[in-house]
Amino acid sequence: MAKKGRVFSGARPTGRQHLGNYLGAIKNYVALQDEYECVYCIVDLHALTTVETTKDLRQNTYDMALDWLAAGIRPEESIMFVQSHVPQVTELHMYLSMVTPLGKLTDLPTFKEKVRQQESNVNYGLVGYPVLMSADIVLYKTDLVPVGVDQAPHIEFAREAVRSFNHRYGTNVLKEPKMKNTEIPKVLGIDGVQKMGKSLNNHIEIASTPDETRQRVLQMVTDPARMKRTDPGNPDVCNVYTMHKIFSSPDEVEMVNVECRRAGIGCVDCKKLLAANMNKNLEPFRAKREEMAKSPDTVWDVLHDGAKRARTIAEATMEEVREAIQLPK
Ligand code: SF4
């Protein structure tokens, strides 16, 4: 089937993936492959703007790639690679930085937030982060970037960078990407309050063993008003119920909805049911991951092959870009 266009998405190398990554991004990555030519990038250079140490960078890149592949990214169709393996992106970043007003970068709410988070390390790369992100997208002549509404300003930033570049050099070599508005579910952590994330240690890794998963699910915070087993609960305020809606059958979801409200089911049993369904759902992924993990070189081969294909597209774009700027040959 002819593909509808090229999609690009990037994610920082955060290592073994958790349910928030899986439900919020990876499942969508996998589904998009059916209709689009997909370019998926592990953005290690972006990670350098904030990480304190790079000692885990390679392992995190490998672990993340392994999870993506085991979850269903098809490397024979999609291009999956590491950002720093395509040096053309840093070159384009440089040219785009020349058409980006500094004030526009320092005014961005995301930049201000980062400054608050790492006051002592406000580096040049951090300021220019959206320019590098624009280069990531534009380098591959991307048609669509799948993002939630809260990410829309980033895509608009890239579109403006393209317009500025094309206007400055009287060209149309760079293509304005469009936003593919995507429903990105906000997955709460086991604390039931904050978004699931490793730094908060409120996450459940998708590659955990069934027993580890069960232990984490048993730690999940439930309806805080339900103090005793005999108290009726309210599933609408309980993250366990939210997860049931993702992992359990419609009949089980309805049973929890009814029985929780009349104290017909206890939270421990409710969680055990969820953990069992979660484990069942993740079983094919875990089996594939275990198999692939036996030959780590295969994962690196996929990334290197992806980078090779990405460099071909990137170099073609850069030849046009250098020509448009009229850089000396
Ligand atoms: S029974 Fe289930 S849905 Fe109800 S409060 Fe307990 S864990 Fe949450």
Coordinates of N, CA and C in Angstrom, one line a residue, residues 47 94 211 254 323:
A47 N 19.8 14.8 24.7 CA 20.0 14.4 26.1 C 21.2 15.1 26.7
M94 N 23.1 24.5 12.8 CA 23.9 25.7 12.7 C 23.3 26.7 11.8
D211 N 6.3 -11.0 38.1 CA 6.3 -10.8 39.6 C 6.6 -9.3 39.9
E254 N -16.4 -3.4 33.7 CA -17.7 -3.2 34.2 C -17.9 -3.8 35.6
E323 N 23.6 24.7 -1.3 CA 23.5 25.4 -2.6 C 22.6 26.7 -2.4

